[in-house]
Coordinates of C-alpha atoms and ligand atoms in Angstrom, one line a residue:
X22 CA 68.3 64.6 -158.2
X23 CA 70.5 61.5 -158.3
X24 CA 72.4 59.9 -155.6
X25 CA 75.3 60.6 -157.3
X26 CA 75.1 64.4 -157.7
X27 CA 74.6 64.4 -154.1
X28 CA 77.8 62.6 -153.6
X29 CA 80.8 64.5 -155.0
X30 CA 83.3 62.1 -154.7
X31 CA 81.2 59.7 -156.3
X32 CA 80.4 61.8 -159.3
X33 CA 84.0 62.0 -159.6
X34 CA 84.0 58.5 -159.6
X35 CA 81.8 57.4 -162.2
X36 CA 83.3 59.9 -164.5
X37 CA 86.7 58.2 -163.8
X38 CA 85.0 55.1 -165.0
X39 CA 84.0 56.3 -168.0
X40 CA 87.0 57.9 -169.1
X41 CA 88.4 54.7 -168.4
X42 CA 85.3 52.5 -170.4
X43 CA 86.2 54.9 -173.2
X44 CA 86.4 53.2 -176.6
X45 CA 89.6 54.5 -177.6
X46 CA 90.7 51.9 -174.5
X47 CA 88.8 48.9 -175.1
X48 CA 89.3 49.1 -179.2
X49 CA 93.5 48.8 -177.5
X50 CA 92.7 46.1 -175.3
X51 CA 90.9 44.3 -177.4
X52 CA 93.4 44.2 -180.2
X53 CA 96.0 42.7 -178.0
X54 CA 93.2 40.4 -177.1
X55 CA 92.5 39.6 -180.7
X56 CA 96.5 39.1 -181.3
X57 CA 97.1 36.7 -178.9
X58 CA 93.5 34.3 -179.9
X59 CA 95.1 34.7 -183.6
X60 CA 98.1 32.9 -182.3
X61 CA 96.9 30.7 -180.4
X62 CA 94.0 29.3 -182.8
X63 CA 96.7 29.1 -185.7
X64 CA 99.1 27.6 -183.0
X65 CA 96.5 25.2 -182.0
X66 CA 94.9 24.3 -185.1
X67 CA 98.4 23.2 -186.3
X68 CA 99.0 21.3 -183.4
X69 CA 95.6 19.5 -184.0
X70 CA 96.1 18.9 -187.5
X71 CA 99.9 17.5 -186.9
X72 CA 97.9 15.0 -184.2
X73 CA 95.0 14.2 -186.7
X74 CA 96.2 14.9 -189.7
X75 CA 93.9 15.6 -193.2
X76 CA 94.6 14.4 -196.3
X77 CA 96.3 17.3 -197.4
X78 CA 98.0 18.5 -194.7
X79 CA 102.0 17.5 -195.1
X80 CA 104.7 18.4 -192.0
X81 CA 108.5 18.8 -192.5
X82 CA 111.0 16.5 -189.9
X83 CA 112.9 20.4 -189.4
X84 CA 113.6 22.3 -188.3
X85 CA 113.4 20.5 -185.1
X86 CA 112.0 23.0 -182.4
X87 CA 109.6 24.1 -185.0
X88 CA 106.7 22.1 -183.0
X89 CA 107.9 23.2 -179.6
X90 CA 108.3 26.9 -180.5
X91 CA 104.4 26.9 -182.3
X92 CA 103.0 24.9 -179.0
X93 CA 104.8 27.3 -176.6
X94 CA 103.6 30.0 -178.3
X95 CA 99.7 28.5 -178.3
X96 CA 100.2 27.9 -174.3
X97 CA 101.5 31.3 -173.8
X98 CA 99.0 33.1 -175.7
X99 CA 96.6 31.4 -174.2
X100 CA 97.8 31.9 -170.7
X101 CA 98.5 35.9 -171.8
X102 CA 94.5 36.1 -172.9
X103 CA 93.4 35.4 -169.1
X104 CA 94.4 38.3 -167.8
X105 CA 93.6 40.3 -171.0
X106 CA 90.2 39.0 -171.0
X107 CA 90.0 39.9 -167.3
X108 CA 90.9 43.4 -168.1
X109 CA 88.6 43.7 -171.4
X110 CA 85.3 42.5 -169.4
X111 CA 86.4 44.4 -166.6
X112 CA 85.7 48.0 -168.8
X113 CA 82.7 46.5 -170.7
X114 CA 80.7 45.1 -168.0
X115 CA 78.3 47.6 -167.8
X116 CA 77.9 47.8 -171.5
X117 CA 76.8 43.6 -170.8
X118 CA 73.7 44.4 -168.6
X119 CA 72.5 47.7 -170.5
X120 CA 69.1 47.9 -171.2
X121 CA 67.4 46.9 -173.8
X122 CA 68.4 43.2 -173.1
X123 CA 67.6 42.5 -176.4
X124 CA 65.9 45.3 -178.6
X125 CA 66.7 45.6 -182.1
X126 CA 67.4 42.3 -184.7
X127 CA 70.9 44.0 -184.8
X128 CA 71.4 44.6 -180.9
X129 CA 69.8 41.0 -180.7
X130 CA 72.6 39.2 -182.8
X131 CA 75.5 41.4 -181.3
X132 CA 74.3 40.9 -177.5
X133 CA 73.9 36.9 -178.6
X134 CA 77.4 36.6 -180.3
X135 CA 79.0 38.4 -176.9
X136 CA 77.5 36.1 -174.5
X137 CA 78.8 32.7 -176.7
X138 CA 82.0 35.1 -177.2
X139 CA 82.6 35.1 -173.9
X140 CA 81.4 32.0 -172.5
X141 CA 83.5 29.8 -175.1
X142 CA 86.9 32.2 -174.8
X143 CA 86.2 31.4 -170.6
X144 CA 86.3 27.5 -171.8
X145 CA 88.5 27.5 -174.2
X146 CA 91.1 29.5 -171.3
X147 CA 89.6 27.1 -168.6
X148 CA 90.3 23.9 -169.9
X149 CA 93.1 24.6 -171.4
X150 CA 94.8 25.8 -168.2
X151 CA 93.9 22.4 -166.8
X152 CA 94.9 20.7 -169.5
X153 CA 98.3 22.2 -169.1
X154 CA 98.6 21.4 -165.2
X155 CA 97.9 17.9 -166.8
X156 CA 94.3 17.3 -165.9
X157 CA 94.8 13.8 -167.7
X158 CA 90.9 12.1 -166.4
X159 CA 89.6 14.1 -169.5
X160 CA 92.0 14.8 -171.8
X161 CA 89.8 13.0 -174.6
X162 CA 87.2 14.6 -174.7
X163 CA 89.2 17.3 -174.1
X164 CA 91.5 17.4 -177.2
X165 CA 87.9 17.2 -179.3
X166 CA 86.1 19.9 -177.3
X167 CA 89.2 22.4 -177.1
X168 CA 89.3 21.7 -181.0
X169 CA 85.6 22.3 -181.8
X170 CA 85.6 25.3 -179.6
X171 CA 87.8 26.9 -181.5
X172 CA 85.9 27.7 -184.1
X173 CA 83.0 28.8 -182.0
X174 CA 85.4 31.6 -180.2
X175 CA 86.7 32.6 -183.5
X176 CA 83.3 32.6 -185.3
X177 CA 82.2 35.0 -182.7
X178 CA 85.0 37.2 -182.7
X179 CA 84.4 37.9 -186.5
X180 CA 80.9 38.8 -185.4
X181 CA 81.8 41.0 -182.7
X182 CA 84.6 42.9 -184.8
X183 CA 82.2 43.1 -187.7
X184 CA 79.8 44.7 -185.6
X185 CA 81.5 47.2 -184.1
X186 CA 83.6 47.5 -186.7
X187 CA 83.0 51.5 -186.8
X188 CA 83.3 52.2 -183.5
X189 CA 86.5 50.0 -183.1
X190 CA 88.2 52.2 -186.4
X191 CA 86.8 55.9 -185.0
X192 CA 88.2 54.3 -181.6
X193 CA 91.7 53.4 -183.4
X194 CA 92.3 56.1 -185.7
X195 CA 92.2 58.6 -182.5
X196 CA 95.0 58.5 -179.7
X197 CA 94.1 56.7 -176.5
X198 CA 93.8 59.9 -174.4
X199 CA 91.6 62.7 -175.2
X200 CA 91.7 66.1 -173.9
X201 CA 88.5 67.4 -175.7
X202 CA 85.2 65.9 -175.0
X203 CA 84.7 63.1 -178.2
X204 CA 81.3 62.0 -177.6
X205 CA 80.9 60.8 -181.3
X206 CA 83.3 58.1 -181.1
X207 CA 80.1 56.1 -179.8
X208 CA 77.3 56.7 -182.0
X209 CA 75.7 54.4 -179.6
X210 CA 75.3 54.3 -176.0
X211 CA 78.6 56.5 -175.6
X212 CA 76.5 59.5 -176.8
X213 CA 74.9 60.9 -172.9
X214 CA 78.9 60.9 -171.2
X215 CA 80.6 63.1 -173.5
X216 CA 81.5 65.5 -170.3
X217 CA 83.0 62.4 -169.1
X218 CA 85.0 61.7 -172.1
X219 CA 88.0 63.9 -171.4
X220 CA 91.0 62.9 -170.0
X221 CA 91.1 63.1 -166.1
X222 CA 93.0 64.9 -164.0
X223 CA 96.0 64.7 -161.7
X224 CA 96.7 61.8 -159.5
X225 CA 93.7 59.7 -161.8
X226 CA 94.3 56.5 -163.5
X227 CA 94.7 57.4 -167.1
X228 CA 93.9 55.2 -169.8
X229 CA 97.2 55.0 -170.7
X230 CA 98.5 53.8 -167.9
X231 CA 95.8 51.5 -167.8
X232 CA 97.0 50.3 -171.6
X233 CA 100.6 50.1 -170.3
X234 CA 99.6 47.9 -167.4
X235 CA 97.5 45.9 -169.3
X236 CA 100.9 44.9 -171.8
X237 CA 102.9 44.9 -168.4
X238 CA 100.5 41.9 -166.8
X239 CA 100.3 40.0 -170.5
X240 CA 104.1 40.1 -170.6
X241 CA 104.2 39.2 -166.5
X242 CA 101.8 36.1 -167.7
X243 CA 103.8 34.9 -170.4
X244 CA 107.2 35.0 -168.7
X245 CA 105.8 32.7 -165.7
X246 CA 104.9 30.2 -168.2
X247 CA 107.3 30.7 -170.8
X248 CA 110.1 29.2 -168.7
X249 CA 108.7 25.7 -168.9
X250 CA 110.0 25.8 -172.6
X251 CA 112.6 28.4 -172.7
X252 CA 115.2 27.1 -170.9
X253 CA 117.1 31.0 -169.7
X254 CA 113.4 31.4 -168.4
X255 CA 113.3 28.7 -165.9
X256 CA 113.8 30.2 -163.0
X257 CA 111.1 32.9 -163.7
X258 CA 108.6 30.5 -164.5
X259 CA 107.1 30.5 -160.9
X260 CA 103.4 29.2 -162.4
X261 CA 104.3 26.6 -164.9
X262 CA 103.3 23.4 -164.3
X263 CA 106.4 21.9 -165.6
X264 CA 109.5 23.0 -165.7
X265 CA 112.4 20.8 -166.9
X266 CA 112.8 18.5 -163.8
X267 CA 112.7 14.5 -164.2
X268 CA 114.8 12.0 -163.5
X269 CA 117.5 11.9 -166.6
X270 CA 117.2 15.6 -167.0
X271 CA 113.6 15.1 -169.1
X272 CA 110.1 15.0 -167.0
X273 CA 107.8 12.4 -166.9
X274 CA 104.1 12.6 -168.1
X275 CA 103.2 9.3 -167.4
X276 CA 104.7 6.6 -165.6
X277 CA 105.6 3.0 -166.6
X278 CA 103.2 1.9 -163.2
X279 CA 100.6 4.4 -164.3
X280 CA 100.7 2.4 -167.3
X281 CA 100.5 -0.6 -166.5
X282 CA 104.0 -2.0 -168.5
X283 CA 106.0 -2.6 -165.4
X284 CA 106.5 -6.6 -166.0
X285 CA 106.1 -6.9 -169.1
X286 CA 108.7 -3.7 -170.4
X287 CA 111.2 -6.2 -167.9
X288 CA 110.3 -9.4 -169.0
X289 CA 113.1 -11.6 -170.4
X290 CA 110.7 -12.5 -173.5
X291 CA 110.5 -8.8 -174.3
X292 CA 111.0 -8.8 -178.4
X293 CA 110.3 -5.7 -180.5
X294 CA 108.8 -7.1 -183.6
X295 CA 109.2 -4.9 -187.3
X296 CA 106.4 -5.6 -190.0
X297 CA 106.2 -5.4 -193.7
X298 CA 103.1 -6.8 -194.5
X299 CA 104.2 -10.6 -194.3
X300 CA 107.5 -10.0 -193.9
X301 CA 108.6 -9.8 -189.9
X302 CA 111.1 -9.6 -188.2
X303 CA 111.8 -9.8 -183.8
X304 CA 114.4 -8.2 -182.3
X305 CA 116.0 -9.2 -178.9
X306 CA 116.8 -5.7 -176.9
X307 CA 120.7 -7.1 -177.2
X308 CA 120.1 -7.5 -181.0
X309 CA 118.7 -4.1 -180.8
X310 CA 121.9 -2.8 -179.5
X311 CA 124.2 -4.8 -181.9
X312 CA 123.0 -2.7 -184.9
X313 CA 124.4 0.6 -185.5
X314 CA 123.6 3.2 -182.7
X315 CA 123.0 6.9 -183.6
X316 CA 123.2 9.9 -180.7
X317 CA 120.7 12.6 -181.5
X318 CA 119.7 16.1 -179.8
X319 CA 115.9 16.2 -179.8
X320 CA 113.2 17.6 -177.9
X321 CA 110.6 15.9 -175.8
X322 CA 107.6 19.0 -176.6
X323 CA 104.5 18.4 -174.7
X324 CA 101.4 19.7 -176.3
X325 CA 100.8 21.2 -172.4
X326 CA 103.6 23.7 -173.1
X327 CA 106.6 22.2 -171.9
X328 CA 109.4 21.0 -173.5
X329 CA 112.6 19.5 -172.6
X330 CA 115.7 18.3 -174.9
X331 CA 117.8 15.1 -174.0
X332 CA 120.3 13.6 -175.9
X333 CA 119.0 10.6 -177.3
X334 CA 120.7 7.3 -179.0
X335 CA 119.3 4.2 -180.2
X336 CA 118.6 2.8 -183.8
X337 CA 117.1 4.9 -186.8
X338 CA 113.8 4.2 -187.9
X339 CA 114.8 4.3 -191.3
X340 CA 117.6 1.4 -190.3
X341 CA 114.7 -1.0 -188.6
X342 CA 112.3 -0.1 -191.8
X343 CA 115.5 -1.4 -194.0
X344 CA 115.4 -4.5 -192.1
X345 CA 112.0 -5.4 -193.7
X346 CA 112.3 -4.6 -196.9
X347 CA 109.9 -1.3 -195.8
X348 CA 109.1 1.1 -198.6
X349 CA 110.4 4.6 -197.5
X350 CA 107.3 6.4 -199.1
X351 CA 104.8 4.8 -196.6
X352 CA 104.1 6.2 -193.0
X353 CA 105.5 4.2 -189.8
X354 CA 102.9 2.8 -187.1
X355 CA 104.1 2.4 -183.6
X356 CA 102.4 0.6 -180.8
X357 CA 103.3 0.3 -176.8
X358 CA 103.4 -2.1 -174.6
X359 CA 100.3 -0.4 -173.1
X360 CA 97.1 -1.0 -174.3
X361 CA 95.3 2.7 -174.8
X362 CA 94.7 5.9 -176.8
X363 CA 98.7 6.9 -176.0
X364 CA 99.9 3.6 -177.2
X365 CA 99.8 4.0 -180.8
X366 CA 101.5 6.8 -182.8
X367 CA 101.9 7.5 -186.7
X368 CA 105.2 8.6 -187.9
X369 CA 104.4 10.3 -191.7
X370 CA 106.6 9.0 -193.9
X371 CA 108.7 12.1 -194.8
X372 CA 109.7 12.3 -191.0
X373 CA 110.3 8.0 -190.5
X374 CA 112.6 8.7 -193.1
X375 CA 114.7 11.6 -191.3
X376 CA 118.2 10.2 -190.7
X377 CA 117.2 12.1 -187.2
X378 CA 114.2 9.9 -185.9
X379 CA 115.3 7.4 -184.0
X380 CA 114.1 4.0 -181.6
X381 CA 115.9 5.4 -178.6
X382 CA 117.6 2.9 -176.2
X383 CA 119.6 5.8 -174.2
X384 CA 119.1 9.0 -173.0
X385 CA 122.0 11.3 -172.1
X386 CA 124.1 8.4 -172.0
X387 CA 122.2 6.1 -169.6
X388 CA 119.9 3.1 -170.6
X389 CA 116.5 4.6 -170.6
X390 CA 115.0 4.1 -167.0
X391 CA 111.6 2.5 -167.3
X392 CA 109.7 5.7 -166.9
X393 CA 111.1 7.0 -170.3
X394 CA 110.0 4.1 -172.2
X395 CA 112.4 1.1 -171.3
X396 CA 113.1 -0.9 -173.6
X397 CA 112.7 1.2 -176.4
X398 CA 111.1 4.4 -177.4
X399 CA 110.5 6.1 -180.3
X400 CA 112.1 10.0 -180.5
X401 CA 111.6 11.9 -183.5
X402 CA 112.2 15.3 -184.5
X403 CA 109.6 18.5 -184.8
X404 CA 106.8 16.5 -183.0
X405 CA 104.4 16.6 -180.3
X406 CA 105.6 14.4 -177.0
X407 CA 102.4 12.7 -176.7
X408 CA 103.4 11.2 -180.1
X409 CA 107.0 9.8 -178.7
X410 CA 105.9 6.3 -177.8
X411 CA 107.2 4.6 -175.2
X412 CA 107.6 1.1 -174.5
X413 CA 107.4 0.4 -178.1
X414 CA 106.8 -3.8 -178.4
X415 CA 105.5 -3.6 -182.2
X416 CA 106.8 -1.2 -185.4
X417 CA 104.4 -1.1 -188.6
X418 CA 104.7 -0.4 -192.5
X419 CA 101.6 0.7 -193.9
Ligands
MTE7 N1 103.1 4.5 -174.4 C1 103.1 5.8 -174.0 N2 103.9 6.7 -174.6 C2 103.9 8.0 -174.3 C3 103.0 8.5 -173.4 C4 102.1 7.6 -172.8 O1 101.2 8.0 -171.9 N3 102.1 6.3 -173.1 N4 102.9 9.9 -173.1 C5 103.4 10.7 -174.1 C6 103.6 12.1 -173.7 S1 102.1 13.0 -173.5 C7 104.8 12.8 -173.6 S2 104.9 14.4 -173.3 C8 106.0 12.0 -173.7 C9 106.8 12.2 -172.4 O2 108.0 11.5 -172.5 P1 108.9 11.4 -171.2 O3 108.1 10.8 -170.1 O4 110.0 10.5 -171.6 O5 109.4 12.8 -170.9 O6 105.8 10.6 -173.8 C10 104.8 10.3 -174.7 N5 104.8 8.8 -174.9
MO8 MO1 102.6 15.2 -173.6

């Protein structure tokens, strides 16, 4: 006799459990799982290649919230797989320790891909959760890790699906509560609780309520982040990092001091300098300011998920590569006051050419405080923040 056959109430407890641990559940979960990875590795892998990007790869100057919708999406996503995940392991986790450990070649490759499955989804959600509560001492290596990861949780994802492949469609193709015992689903280790299959009784958790919770704490996740980019949302966004507050209306990432530009973004020698191969040309911040000034709505959109639009005005970069005889075809290189992997940004060619893209000197009709890039920054449209340099002292034409 078993403990648990002595112990009603715990009889009727296990067989709660495995109504609830039935496939028809987790093949649900897990496709809301395997939505919101989708999005967020085609989210991300844009973001990467828009930050690094190939040979091939080309990215259009509009629309302009294109980059901040795609990077909200990839933080939301990822924020909304947490608790998923949570959820998924929580029905499986017996399933993880069942014995054989290893057995069969089969078992052996399905039990390996689930353990790097899960481990690299749990870094992949980790790190990135720092990332966006701006964990900046290891952002390098983060950016490269969080990239290379990727692939890993994907790769095993395909193994996992392909593996359980029949199980997942038997589990699909029937509705999520049973009331006859379907022990078949599983051909596998489902086979011994086909009593326990049914659905339970009165006053029991059903699986469908379980499902409807599930969607209910996903959607709960996303809207306490989603306010850091959708503005209506603010107020709800009681776990964002960031939402929308700065000094002129735009938050700070990093600040002049933190940067080290403090005397020399004042200093009364302070010349931007434009360069065309051997042509060159320096411009005084008052000569800036004679040209023609151009007011633009753009968006700051932090790869961490936030985004904030100011209203911008300074000089287009297509005016300054005039100045120097630039060719329009050839990609614009901007470099900071501060030294360092954020002081140097590439602005494709297509995009340095937007009428839109400007050197800003103002933001919402102030001169830009020091913290936003005094003297000059550059803004352009449909583009990660951390590629809006600030404290720009030099401008390239490759
Ligand atoms: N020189 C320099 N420019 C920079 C950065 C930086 O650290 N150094 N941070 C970038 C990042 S990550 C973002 S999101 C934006 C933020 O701009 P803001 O502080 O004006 O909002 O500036 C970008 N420009
Ligand atoms: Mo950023």
């Amino acid at each position: 006799m078993s403990p648990l056959d002595a112990d009603p109430a715990a009889a009727a407890a296990a067989d709660r459990d495995n109504g609830l641990r039935s496939p028809r559940l987790v093949a649900r979960v897990g496709m809301l799982l395997g939505v919101c990875i989708t999005v967020c590795f085609v989210t991300g892998l844009l973001s990467h290649w828009i930050q690094h990007p190939p040979a091939w790869f080309y990215w259009p100057s509009r629309p302009v919230w294109l980059y901040q919708t795609t990077q909200g999406l990839h933080v939301i996503t990822g924020v909304v797989t947490i608790p998923l995940l949570l959820i998924k392991l929580q029905l499986v986790y017996p399933k993880l320790f069942a014995r054989p450990l290893i057995g069969t070649p089969a078992r052996a490759v399905e039990r390996a891909s689930i353990a790097v499955l899960v481990s690299s989804t749990i870094f992949q959600l980790l790190t990135g959760l720092l990332n966006t509560a701006q964990w900046y001492p290891w952002k390098f290596f983060f950016t490269t890790t969080h990239y290379a990861m990727s692939f890993v949780v994907v790769a095993s994802i395909l193994v996992h699906i392909a593996v359980k492949l029949p199980i997942i469609q038997r589990a699909l193709g029937s509705p999520v509560e049973s009331t006859a015992p379907i022990g078949t689903i599983d051909s596998t280790a489902d086979t011994q609780r086909t009593a326990s299959e049914s659905a339970p009784g009165p006053g029991v958790v059903s699986r469908r309520m379980l499902l409807r919770s599930t969607v209910a704490v996903g959607a709960l996740a996303a809207l306490a982040f989603a306010g850091q980019t959708v503005p209506f949302l603010r107020w709800l966004a009681f776990l964002a990092p960031r939402s929308g507050e700065g000094p002129q209306g735009v938050p700070i990432n990093r600040t002049a001091s933190a940067a080290g530009v403090l005397e020399s973004a004042r200093s009364p020698d302070y010349r931007l300098t434009i360069s065309n191969g051997n042509v060159t040309k320096e411009l005084t911040l008052d000569e800036l300011r004679a040209m023609p000034q151009h007011e633009r709505d753009l968006p700051i959109a932090c790869v961490e998920g936030w985004s904030a639009t100011g209203t911008w005005s300074g000089v287009r970069v297509r005016d300054l590569v005039a100045l120097v005889d630039g060719d329009r075809e050839h990609d614009v290189r901007f470099i900071s006051l501060e030294a360092g992997l954020y002081g140097v940004s590439t602005l494709p060619a297509n995009i340095a050419d937007d009428p839109l893209s400007l050197v800003a000197l103002r933001l919402h009709g102030e001169e830009l405080i020091i913290d936003h890039g005094y003297p000059c920054r550059l803004i352009a449209p449909n583009r990660p923040g951390v590629l809006q340099t600030k404290w720009l002292t030099r401008i390239e034409i490759r």
